[in-house]
Amino acid sequence: MLSEYIGIIGAVAGSVSTLLATEGIRHLGSIKVFPSEVRIKYNMNSNFKNSIYEDVKQPFRLGYDLDVYNCCNMPQILHDFTLSFYKGTTLVLEDHPKSDKKLYSVNSKGIISITQVYDMDDFDNLLVGTTKIVLKYKTSKRRSRKFVLYEGQPLYPDTGKKV
């Protein structure tokens, strides 16, 4: 009796395995993030105004532009951006950048550009001597990703360092 249905069972099993394989292939790929420009300004004893703060002394400003490419066939999201500041290998500060959006959606095979800014009144000289700045984020697959925005000479106020 089973031999009568062996052809039907084989056809259904073949269809199911093809469906599972094509769905798996559609979800392959990931988000690729490329920094296109990084701007660092670290000034001491200067007046500085923006929409968030009043006059501040010793402002630290980090701005960066990112080009994001989704090489997957499914829409993906980026979220939970965090900046980590290091002196050597020691973590000094972790904070979120100021941005209009907390979540970015990237269409399949799409490209978007993101500009984010981080401002800080460094009254306690916490960022003096920072040698490395790392940007961390999460994708729609809940994977944590990170890359280095700046790594080099220690940052000091009034250097006007631009990378």
Short mmCIF file of C-alpha atoms in Angstrom, two decimals:
data_model
loop_
_atom_site.label_atom_id
_atom_site.label_comp_id
_atom_site.label_asym_id
_atom_site.label_seq_id
_atom_site.Cartn_x
_atom_site.Cartn_y
_atom_site.Cartn_z
CA MET A 1 0.00 0.00 0.00
CA LEU A 2 2.86 2.42 0.80
CA SER A 3 4.40 1.68 -2.57
CA GLU A 4 1.36 3.25 -4.25
CA TYR A 5 2.08 6.61 -2.59
CA ILE A 6 5.88 6.61 -2.82
CA GLY A 7 5.82 8.89 -5.88
CA ILE A 8 3.52 11.41 -4.19
CA ILE A 9 5.60 11.36 -1.00
CA GLY A 10 8.78 11.93 -3.03
CA ALA A 11 7.22 14.87 -4.90
CA VAL A 12 6.00 16.52 -1.68
CA ALA A 13 9.37 15.97 0.03
CA GLY A 14 11.16 17.48 -2.98
CA SER A 15 8.87 20.52 -2.98
CA VAL A 16 9.31 21.09 0.76
CA SER A 17 13.09 20.78 0.59
CA THR A 18 13.21 23.21 -2.37
CA LEU A 19 11.04 25.69 -0.49
CA LEU A 20 13.23 25.50 2.61
CA ALA A 21 16.42 25.87 0.58
CA THR A 22 15.17 28.93 -1.35
CA GLU A 23 13.94 30.63 1.83
CA GLY A 24 17.31 29.98 3.46
CA ILE A 25 19.15 31.45 0.48
CA ARG A 26 16.91 34.54 0.50
CA HIS A 27 17.95 35.27 4.08
CA LEU A 28 21.67 34.95 3.37
CA GLY A 29 23.62 38.17 3.25
CA SER A 30 24.02 40.96 5.71
CA ILE A 31 24.30 44.67 6.22
CA LYS A 32 27.59 46.26 5.18
CA VAL A 33 28.49 49.59 6.80
CA PHE A 34 31.18 51.85 5.35
CA PRO A 35 32.22 55.10 7.08
CA SER A 36 32.51 57.79 4.40
CA GLU A 37 33.61 60.68 6.62
CA VAL A 38 34.54 61.14 10.28
CA ARG A 39 34.82 64.61 11.86
CA ILE A 40 36.24 65.23 15.33
CA LYS A 41 36.34 68.62 17.04
CA TYR A 42 37.57 68.95 20.60
CA ASN A 43 37.76 72.58 21.70
CA MET A 44 38.59 74.06 25.07
CA ASN A 45 37.26 77.30 26.54
CA SER A 46 35.19 78.21 23.53
CA ASN A 47 31.57 79.16 23.31
CA PHE A 48 29.56 76.63 21.40
CA LYS A 49 25.82 76.54 20.78
CA ASN A 50 23.56 73.98 19.26
CA SER A 51 19.94 72.96 19.59
CA ILE A 52 20.59 70.69 22.56
CA TYR A 53 22.88 72.68 24.84
CA GLU A 54 23.28 76.23 26.05
CA ASP A 55 26.76 77.78 25.99
CA VAL A 56 29.23 75.12 27.02
CA LYS A 57 32.92 75.01 27.75
CA GLN A 58 35.21 72.40 26.28
CA PRO A 59 32.77 70.73 23.90
CA PHE A 60 33.61 67.48 22.20
CA ARG A 61 31.87 66.86 18.89
CA LEU A 62 32.08 63.72 16.81
CA GLY A 63 30.25 63.59 13.51
CA TYR A 64 30.31 60.81 10.99
CA ASP A 65 28.64 59.76 7.76
CA LEU A 66 27.93 56.10 7.06
CA ASP A 67 26.98 54.40 3.80
CA VAL A 68 24.90 51.30 4.52
CA TYR A 69 24.33 48.55 1.94
CA ASN A 70 21.95 45.64 2.38
CA CYS A 71 23.23 42.69 0.35
CA CYS A 72 20.37 40.45 1.49
CA ASN A 73 17.13 39.86 -0.44
CA MET A 74 15.11 40.78 2.65
CA PRO A 75 14.71 44.24 4.20
CA GLN A 76 16.98 44.69 7.22
CA ILE A 77 17.14 47.15 10.09
CA LEU A 78 19.96 48.78 12.03
CA HIS A 79 19.37 49.91 15.60
CA ASP A 80 20.88 50.45 19.04
CA PHE A 81 23.90 52.53 18.00
CA THR A 82 26.51 52.94 20.75
CA LEU A 83 29.82 54.80 20.78
CA SER A 84 32.67 53.42 22.90
CA PHE A 85 35.66 55.60 23.79
CA TYR A 86 38.95 53.94 24.75
CA LYS A 87 42.26 55.11 26.19
CA GLY A 88 44.54 52.35 25.03
CA THR A 89 42.59 49.20 25.85
CA THR A 90 40.64 50.74 28.75
CA LEU A 91 36.98 51.59 28.11
CA VAL A 92 36.36 55.16 29.29
CA LEU A 93 32.81 55.90 28.17
CA GLU A 94 29.90 54.30 26.32
CA ASP A 95 27.03 56.47 25.11
CA HIS A 96 24.46 56.74 22.33
CA PRO A 97 24.90 59.25 19.48
CA LYS A 98 22.34 62.00 19.02
CA SER A 99 20.28 61.30 15.92
CA ASP A 100 16.81 61.89 14.56
CA LYS A 101 16.14 58.18 14.22
CA LYS A 102 16.90 55.26 16.51
CA LEU A 103 16.05 52.68 13.86
CA TYR A 104 17.07 52.59 10.21
CA SER A 105 15.37 50.34 7.66
CA VAL A 106 17.33 49.29 4.59
CA ASN A 107 15.42 47.79 1.66
CA SER A 108 16.69 44.66 -0.03
CA LYS A 109 19.73 45.40 -2.19
CA GLY A 110 19.36 49.02 -1.08
CA ILE A 111 21.78 51.72 0.01
CA ILE A 112 21.15 54.48 2.56
CA SER A 113 23.34 57.23 3.98
CA ILE A 114 23.29 58.00 7.69
CA THR A 115 24.72 61.06 9.43
CA GLN A 116 25.06 60.96 13.20
CA VAL A 117 26.52 63.42 15.71
CA TYR A 118 27.73 63.00 19.26
CA ASP A 119 28.17 66.11 21.45
CA MET A 120 29.54 66.16 24.98
CA ASP A 121 30.50 68.81 27.52
CA ASP A 122 33.75 67.27 28.71
CA PHE A 123 33.89 69.14 32.03
CA ASP A 124 35.65 66.26 33.77
CA ASN A 125 38.23 65.81 30.99
CA LEU A 126 36.97 62.27 30.58
CA LEU A 127 37.81 62.10 26.88
CA VAL A 128 41.28 63.66 27.10
CA GLY A 129 43.74 61.15 25.67
CA THR A 130 41.16 59.04 23.84
CA THR A 131 42.98 56.84 21.33
CA LYS A 132 40.13 54.79 19.88
CA ILE A 133 36.45 55.34 19.12
CA VAL A 134 34.31 52.31 18.22
CA LEU A 135 30.76 52.36 16.82
CA LYS A 136 28.58 49.39 17.79
CA TYR A 137 25.15 48.59 16.38
CA LYS A 138 22.71 45.71 16.04
CA THR A 139 21.05 44.29 12.94
CA SER A 140 17.56 42.86 12.50
CA LYS A 141 19.01 39.42 13.20
CA ARG A 142 20.01 40.75 16.68
CA ARG A 143 23.66 40.38 15.80
CA SER A 144 26.00 42.91 17.33
CA ARG A 145 28.42 44.50 14.91
CA LYS A 146 31.16 47.04 15.47
CA PHE A 147 33.88 48.91 13.66
CA VAL A 148 36.50 51.49 14.51
CA LEU A 149 35.67 55.12 13.68
CA TYR A 150 38.96 56.53 14.97
CA GLU A 151 42.23 54.99 16.10
CA GLY A 152 45.41 56.96 16.38
CA GLN A 153 47.09 59.72 18.35
CA PRO A 154 45.45 60.66 21.68
CA LEU A 155 42.84 63.40 21.35
CA TYR A 156 43.36 66.61 23.32
CA PRO A 157 41.34 69.86 23.44
CA ASP A 158 42.13 72.60 20.92
CA THR A 159 43.79 70.18 18.53
CA GLY A 160 41.06 70.60 15.95
CA LYS A 161 41.96 67.10 14.84
CA LYS A 162 40.17 65.97 11.73
CA VAL A 163 40.48 62.47 10.35
#
